[in-house]
Coordinates of C-alpha atoms and ligand atoms in Angstrom, one line a residue:
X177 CA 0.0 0.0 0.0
X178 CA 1.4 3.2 -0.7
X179 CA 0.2 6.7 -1.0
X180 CA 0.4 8.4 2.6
X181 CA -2.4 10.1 4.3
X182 CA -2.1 12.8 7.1
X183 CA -4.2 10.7 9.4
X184 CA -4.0 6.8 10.0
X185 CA -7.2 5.3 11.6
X186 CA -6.9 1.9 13.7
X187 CA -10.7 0.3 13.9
X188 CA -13.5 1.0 12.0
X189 CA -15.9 0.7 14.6
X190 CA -18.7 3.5 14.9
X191 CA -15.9 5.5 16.5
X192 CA -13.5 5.0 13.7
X193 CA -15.8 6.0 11.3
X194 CA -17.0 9.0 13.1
X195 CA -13.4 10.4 13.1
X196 CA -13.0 9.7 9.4
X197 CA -16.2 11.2 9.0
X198 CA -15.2 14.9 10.6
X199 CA -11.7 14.6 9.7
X200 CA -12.6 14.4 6.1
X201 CA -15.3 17.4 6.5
X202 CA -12.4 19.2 7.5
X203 CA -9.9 18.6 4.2
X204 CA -7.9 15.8 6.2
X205 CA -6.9 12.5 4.5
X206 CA -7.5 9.4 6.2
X207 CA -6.8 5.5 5.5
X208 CA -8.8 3.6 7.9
X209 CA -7.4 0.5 9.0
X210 CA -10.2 -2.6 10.2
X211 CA -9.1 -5.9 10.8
X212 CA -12.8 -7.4 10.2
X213 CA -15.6 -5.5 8.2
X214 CA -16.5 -2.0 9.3
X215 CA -18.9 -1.8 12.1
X216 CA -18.4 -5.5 12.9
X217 CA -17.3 -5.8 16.5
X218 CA -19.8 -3.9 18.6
X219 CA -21.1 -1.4 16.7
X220 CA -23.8 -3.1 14.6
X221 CA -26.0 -4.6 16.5
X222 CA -26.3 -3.4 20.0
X223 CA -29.3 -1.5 21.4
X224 CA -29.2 1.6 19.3
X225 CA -30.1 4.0 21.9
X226 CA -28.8 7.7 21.7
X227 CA -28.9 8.3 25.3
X228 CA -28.6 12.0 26.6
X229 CA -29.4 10.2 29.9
X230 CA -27.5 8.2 31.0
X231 CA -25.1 10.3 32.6
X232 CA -24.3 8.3 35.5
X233 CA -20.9 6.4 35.0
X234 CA -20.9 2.9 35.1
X235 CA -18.9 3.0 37.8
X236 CA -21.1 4.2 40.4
X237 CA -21.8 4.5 44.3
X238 CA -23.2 0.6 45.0
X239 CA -22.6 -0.6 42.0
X240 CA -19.8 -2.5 43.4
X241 CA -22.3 -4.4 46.7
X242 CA -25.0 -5.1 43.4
X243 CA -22.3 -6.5 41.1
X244 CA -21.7 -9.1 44.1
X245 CA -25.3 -9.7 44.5
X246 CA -25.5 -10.7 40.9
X247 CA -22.4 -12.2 40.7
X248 CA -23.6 -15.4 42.9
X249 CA -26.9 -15.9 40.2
X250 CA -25.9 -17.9 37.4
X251 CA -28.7 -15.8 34.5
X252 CA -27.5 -12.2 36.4
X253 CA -27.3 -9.7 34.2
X254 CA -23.4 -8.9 35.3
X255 CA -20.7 -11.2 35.4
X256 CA -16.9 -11.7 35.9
X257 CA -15.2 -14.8 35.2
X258 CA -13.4 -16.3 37.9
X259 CA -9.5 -16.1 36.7
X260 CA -6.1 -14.8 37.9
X261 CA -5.2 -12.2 35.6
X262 CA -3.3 -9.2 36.7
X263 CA -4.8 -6.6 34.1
X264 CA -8.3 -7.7 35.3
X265 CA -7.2 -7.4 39.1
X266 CA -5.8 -3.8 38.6
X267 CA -8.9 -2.4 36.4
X268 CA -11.1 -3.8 39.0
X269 CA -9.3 -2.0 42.1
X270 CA -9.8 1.2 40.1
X271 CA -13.0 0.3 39.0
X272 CA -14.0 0.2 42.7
X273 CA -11.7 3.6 44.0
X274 CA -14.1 5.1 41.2
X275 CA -17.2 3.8 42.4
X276 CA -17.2 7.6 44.8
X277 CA -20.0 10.2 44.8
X278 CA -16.7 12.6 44.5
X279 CA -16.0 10.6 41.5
X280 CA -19.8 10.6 40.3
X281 CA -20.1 14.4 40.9
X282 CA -16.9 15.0 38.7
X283 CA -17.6 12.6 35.5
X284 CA -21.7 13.5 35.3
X285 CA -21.4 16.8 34.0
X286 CA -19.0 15.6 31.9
X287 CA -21.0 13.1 30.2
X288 CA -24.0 15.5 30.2
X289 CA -22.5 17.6 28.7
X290 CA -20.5 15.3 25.7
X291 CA -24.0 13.4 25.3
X292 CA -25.9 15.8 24.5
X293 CA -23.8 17.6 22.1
X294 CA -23.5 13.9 20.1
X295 CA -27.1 14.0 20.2
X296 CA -27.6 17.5 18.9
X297 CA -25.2 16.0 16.2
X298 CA -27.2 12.9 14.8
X299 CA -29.4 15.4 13.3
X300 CA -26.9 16.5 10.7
X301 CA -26.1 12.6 9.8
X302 CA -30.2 12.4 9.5
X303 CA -30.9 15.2 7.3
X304 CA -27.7 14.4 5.1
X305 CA -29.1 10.7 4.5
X306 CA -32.6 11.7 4.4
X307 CA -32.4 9.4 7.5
X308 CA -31.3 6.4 6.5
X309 CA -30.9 5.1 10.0
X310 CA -34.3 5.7 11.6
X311 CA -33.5 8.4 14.2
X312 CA -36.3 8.6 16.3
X313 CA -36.9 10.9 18.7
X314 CA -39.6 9.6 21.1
X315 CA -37.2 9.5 24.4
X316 CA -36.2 6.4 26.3
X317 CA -38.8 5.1 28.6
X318 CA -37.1 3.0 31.7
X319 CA -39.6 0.8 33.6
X320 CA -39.5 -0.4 37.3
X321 CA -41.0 -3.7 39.0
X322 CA -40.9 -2.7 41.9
X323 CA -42.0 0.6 44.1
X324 CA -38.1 0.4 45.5
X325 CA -36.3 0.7 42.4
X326 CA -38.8 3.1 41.1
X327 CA -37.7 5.2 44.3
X328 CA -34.3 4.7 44.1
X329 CA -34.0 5.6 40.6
X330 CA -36.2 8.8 40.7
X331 CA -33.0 11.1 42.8
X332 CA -31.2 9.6 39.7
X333 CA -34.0 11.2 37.7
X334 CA -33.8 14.0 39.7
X335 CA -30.4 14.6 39.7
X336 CA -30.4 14.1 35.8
X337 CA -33.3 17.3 35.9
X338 CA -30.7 19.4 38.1
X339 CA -28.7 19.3 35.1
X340 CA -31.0 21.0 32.3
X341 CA -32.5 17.0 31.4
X342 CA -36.2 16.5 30.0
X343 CA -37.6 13.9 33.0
X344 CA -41.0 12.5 33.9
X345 CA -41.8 10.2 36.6
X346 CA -44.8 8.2 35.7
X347 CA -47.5 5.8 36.9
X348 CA -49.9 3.4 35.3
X349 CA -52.8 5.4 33.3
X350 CA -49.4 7.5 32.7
X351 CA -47.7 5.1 31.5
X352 CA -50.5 3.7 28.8
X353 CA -51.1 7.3 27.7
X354 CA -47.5 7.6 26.2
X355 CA -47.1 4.0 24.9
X356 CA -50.3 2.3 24.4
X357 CA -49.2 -0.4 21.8
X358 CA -48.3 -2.4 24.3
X359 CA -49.8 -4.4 27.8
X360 CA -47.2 -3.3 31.0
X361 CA -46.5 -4.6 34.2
X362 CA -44.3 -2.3 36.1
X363 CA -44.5 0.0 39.3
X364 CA -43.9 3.0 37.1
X365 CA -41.7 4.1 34.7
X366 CA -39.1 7.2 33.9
X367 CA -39.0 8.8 30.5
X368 CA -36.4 10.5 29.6
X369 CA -37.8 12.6 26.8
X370 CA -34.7 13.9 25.1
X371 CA -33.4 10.7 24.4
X372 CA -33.7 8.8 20.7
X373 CA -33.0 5.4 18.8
X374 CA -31.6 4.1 15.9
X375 CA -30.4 1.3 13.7
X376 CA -27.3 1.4 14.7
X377 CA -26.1 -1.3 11.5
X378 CA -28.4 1.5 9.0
X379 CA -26.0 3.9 11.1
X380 CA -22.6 2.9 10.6
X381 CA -23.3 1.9 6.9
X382 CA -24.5 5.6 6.2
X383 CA -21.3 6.8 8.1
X384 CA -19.5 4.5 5.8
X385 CA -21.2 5.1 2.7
X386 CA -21.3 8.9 2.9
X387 CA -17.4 9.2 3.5
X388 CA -16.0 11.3 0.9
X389 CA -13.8 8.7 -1.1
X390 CA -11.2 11.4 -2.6
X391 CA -10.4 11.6 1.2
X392 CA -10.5 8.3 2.8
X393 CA -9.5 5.1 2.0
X394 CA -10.8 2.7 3.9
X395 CA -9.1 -1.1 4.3
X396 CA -10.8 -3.8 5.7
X397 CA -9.5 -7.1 6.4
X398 CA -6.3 -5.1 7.2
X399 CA -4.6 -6.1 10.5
X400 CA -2.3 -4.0 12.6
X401 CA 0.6 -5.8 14.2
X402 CA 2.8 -3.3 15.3
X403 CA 4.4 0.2 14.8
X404 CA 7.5 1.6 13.5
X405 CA 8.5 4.3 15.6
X406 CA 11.1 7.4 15.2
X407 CA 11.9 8.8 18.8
X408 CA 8.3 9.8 20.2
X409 CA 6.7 9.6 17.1
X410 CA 4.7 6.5 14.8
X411 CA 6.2 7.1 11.8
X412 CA 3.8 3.7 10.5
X413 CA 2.2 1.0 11.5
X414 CA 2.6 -3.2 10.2
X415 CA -0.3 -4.4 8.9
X416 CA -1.2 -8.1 7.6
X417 CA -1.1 -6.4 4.4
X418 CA 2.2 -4.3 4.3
X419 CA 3.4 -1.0 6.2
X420 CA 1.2 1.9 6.5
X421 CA 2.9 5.3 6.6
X422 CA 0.8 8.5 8.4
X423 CA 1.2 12.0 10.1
X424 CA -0.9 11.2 12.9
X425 CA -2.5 7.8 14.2
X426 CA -5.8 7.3 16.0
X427 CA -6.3 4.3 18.5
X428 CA -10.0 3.4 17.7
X429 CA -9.9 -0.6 18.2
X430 CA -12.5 -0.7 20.7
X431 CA -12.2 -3.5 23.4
X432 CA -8.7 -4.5 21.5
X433 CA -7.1 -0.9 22.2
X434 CA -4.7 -2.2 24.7
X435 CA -3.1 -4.8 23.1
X436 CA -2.1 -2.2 20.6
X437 CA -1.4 0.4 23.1
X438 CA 1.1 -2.3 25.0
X439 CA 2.8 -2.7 21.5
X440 CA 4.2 1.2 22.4
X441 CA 4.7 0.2 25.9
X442 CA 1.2 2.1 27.0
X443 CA -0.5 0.6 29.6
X444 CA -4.4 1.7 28.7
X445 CA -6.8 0.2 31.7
X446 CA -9.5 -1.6 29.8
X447 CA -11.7 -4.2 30.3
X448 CA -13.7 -6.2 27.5
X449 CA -17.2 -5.7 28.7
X450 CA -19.1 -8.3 26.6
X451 CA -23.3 -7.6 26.4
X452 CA -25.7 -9.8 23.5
X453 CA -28.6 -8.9 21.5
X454 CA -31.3 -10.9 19.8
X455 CA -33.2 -9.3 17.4
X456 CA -36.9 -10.7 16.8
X457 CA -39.3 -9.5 14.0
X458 CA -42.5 -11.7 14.6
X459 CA -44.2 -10.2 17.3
X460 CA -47.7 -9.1 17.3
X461 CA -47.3 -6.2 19.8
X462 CA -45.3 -3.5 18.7
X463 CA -44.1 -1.2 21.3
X464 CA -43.0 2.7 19.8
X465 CA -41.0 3.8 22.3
X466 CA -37.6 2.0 23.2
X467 CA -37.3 0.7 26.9
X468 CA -35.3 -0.2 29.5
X469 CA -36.3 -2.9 31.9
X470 CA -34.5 -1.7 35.2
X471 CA -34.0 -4.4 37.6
X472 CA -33.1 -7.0 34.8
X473 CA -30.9 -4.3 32.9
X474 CA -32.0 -5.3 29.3
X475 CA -32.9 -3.0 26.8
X476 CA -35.9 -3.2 24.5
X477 CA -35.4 -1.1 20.9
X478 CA -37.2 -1.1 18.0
X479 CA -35.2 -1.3 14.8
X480 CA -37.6 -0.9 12.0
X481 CA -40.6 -3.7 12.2
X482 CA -38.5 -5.7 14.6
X483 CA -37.3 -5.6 18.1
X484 CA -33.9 -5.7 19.7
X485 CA -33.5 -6.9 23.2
X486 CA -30.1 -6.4 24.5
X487 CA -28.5 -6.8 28.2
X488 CA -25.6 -8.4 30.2
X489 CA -22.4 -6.9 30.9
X490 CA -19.8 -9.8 31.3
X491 CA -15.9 -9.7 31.7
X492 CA -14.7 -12.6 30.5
X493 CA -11.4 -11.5 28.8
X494 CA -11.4 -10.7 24.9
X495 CA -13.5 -13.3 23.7
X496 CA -17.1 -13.6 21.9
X497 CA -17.8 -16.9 22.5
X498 CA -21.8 -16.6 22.9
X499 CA -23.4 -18.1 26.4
X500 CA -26.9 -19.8 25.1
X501 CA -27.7 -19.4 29.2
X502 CA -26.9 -15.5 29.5
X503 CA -29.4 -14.8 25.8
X504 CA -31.9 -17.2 27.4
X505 CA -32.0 -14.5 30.7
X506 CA -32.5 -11.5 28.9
X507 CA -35.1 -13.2 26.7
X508 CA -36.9 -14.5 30.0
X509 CA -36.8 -11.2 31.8
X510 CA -38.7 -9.3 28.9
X511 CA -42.6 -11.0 30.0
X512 CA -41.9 -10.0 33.4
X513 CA -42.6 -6.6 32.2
X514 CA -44.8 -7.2 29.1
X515 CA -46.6 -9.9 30.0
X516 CA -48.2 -10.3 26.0
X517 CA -44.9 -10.6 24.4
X518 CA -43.9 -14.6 24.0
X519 CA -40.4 -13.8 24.1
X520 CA -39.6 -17.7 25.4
X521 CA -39.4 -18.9 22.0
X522 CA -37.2 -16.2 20.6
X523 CA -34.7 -17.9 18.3
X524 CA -31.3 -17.3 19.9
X525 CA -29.4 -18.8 17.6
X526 CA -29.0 -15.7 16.0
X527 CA -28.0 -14.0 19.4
X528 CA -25.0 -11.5 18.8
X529 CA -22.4 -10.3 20.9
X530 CA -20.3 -7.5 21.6
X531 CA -17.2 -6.1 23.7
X532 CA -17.8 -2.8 24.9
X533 CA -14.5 -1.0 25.6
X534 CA -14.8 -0.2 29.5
X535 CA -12.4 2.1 31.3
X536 CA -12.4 1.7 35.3
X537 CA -13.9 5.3 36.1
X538 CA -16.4 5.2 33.1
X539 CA -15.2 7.7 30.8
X540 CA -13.7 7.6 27.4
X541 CA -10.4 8.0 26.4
X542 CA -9.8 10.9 24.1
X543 CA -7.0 12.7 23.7
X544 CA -3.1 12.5 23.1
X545 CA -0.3 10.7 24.9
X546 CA 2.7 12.6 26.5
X547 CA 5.3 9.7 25.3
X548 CA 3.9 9.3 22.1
X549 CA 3.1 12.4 20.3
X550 CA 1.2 11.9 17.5
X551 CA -1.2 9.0 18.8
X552 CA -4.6 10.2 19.8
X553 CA -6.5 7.9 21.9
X554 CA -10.3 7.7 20.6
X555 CA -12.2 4.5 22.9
X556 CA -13.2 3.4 26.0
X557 CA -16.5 4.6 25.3
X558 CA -18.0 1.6 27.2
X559 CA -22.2 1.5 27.1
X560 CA -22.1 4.8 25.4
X561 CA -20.4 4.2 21.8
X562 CA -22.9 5.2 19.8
X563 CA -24.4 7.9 21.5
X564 CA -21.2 9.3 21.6
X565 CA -19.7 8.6 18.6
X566 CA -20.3 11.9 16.4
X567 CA -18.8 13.9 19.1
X568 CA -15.9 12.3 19.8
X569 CA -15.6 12.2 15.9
X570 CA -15.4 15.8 16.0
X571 CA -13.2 16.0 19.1
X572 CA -10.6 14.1 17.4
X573 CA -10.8 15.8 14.4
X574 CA -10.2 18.8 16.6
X575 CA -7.4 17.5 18.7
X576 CA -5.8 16.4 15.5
X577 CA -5.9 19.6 13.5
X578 CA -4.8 21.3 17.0
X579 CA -7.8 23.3 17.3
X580 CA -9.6 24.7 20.1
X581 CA -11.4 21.6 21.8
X582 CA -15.1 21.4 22.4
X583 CA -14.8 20.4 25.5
X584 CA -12.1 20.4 28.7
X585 CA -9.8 17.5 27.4
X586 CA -8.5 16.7 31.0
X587 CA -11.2 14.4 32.4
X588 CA -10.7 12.2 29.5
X589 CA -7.0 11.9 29.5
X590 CA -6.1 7.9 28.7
X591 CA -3.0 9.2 30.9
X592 CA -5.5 9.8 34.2
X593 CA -4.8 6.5 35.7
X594 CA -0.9 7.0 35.6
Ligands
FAD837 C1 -25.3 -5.5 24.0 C2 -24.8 -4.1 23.7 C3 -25.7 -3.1 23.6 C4 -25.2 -1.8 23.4 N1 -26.2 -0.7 23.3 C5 -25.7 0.5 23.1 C6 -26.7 1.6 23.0 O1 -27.9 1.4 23.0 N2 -26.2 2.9 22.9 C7 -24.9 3.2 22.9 O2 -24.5 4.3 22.8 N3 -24.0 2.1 23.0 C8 -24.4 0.9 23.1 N4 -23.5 -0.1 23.2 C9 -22.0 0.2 23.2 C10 -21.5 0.4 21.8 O3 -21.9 -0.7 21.0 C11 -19.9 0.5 21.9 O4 -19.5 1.4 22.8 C12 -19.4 0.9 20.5 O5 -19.8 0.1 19.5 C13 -17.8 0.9 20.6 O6 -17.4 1.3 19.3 P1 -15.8 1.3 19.0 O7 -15.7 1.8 17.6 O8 -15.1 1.9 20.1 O9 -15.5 -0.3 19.0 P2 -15.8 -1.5 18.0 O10 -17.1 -1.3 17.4 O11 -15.4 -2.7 18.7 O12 -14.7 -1.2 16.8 C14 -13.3 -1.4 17.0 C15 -12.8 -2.0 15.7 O13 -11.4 -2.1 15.8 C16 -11.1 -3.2 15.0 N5 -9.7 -3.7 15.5 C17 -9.3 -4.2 16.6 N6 -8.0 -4.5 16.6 C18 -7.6 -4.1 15.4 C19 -6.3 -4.2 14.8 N7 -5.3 -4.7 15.4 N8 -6.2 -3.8 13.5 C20 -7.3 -3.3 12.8 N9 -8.5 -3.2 13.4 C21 -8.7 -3.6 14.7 C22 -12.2 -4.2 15.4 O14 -12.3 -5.3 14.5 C23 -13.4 -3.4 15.5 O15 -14.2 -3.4 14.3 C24 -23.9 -1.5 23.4 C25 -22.9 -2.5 23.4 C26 -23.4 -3.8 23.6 C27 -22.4 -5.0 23.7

């Protein structure tokens, strides 16, 4: 391969694509590096939701006592694999010195802030692809079981309103006003109106498509092995198809970033964070709104006439070996809440999994390394990836043409745990 571009893109996940995508806008050449097919990782078929909401980390205050809890139920929607691993050991120590109201306080305005500027920015993908991707703005509605989670979770809601969000707590005629497609069985519910879904596959393939071809060239099938290096800076990096020569590099290889980043002797806290969908298109209810069911953490989308459900968040080490037991539990937990919808049944053999790139304090990683100075970190983005991924597209293309960030860089330093 020859022919150098300014800017050399590792991954072509949604967050890969979204850096092309604003780098290119901009006049910048990019090759775009993706060992599989574009989008095919985690970024095709998760839940889809574009979540201005969910601006409590995943690590959070009691997070770490409810992980236990779940942890001794085999169908629990959160799981760690028993194993001696050093890496895993160390993420989870930070994991749980970030689990802090201090810690909460500092990274929710954060997120508020990066979400809903990403949201704001779907609407110029929509309107450029005369929405080829199904944005729907209807909000997210989360439902509760119980009368105790339903508590619990309305200071969440509340503390969501104290910073500018859309939020209303609801109860049953409530409830069946603003989605009556569909039989409930909940407590109450929380909709958070400013939030939107997707087809996230429809969404990467416009990203894709729509990428100016003068300006990027995209690879698939195209390995990285390694880099060539010239004091602190990447002159190229090896690929299973030959050396790739750039300006400046970006690290977007998802749940794999640290097994590059070790390559330049950057250690980048990361855990694979593994979650699987089933999508079913043969039901006879047909909710509009997307959901979340609280207490069994599993998402309920609807991607054109069918319906995702989505859930568990497993660290079991870099693999994608689907658990027939962990589909069957998010499947299971869906009647609870809609007691019409004969999920049972559900065909799991075409279940789908994904690693979501998770950083202990729940942040991403944006921004560029001290010791190597033309690497720019773009991952970690954990549950958030897609509702993310336009403006951390635009960060990088910012951080890359040394302009004026959007936003305060510091807080998502992949240096901050060093
Ligand atoms: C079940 C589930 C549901 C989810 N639901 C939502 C949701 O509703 N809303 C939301 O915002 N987020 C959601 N997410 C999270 C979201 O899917 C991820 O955060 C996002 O897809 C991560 O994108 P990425 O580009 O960082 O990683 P990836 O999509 O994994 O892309 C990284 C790419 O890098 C490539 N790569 C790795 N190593 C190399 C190498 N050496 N050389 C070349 N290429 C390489 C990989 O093949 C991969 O394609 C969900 C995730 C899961 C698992």
């Amino acid at each position: 391969m020859s022919e150098q571009s300014d800017v050399v893109i590792i991954g072509g996940g949604v967050i890969g694509l979204c850096a092309a995508h604003y780098l290119s806008a901009s006049g910048v050449t990019v090759t775009l590096l993706e060992s599989r097919k574009v989008g095919a990782a985690c970024s095709d078929k998760n839940a889809g939701l574009v979540v201005p909401s969910h601006i409590i980390p995943l690590a959070a205050p009691g997070v770490i006592k409810k992980g236990l809890q779940w942890m001794l139920r085999p169908d629990s929607p959160f799981y760690i694999r028993p194993r001696f691993n050093l890496e895993l050991l160390t993420w989870l120590w930070k994991f749980s010195r970030a689990c802090s109201h201090d810690q909460m306080r500092h990274s929710m305005p954060v997120l508020n802030e990066m979400l809903h500027a990403s949201s704001a920015l779907f609407d110029g993908f929509s309107t450029a692809s005369d929405n080829a991707f199904g944005l729907t703005r209807r909000g997210l509605l989360m439902l509760y079981k119980t009368e105790k989670a339903l508590q619990a979770e309305t200071r969440d809601a509340d503390a969501a309103r104290d910073l500018g969000q859309e939020v209303n707590v609801l109860r049953n005629s409530e409830l069946e006003a603003l989605e009556p497609n569909i039989r409930m069985s909940a407590a109450g519910g929380i909709h958070y109106v400013r939030d939107a879904h997707l087809d996230p596959e429809a969404f990467v393939r416009t990203v894709h498509t729509r990428l100016d071809k003068k300006l990027v060239r995209i690879e698939e099938r195209t390995e990285v092995h390694g880099f060539e290096s010239q004091g602190n800076h990447i002159s190229a990096v090896q690929t299973s198809h030959g050396r790739i020569a750039g300006k400046e590099f970006v690290l977007a290889a998802g749940a794999w970033s640290p097994v590059l980043s070790k390559a330049l002797g950057i250690k980048l806290p990361m855990q694979a964070g593994k979650g699987y969908s089933v999508t079913v298109s043969n039901l006879v209810e047909k909710p509009r709104l997307p959901f979340i069911l609280a207490e069994a953490k599993v998402a309920v989308t609807p991607i054109g006439e069918s319906f995702r459900f989505a859930g568990t968040m497993e660290l079991s080490g870099l693999n994608e070996h689907i658990s027939r037991r962990r589909v069957q539990a998010i499947l299971k937990a869906v009647p609870a809440y809609f007691p019409s919808l004969d999920t049972h049944k559900a065909e799991t053999r075409q279940a789908w999994t994904g690693l979501r790139p998770c950083t202990p304090d729940g942040l991403p990683y944006i921004g560029r390394f001290t010791r190597v100075k033309n690497l720019v970190a773009a991952t970690g983005h954990a549950m958030l990836g897609i509702s993310l991924a336009p403006f951390t597209g635009k960060l990088v293309s910012e951080i890359v043409q040394h302009k004026k960030p959007s936003v305060k860089l510091s807080p998502l330093s992949p240096e901050r745990f060093e």
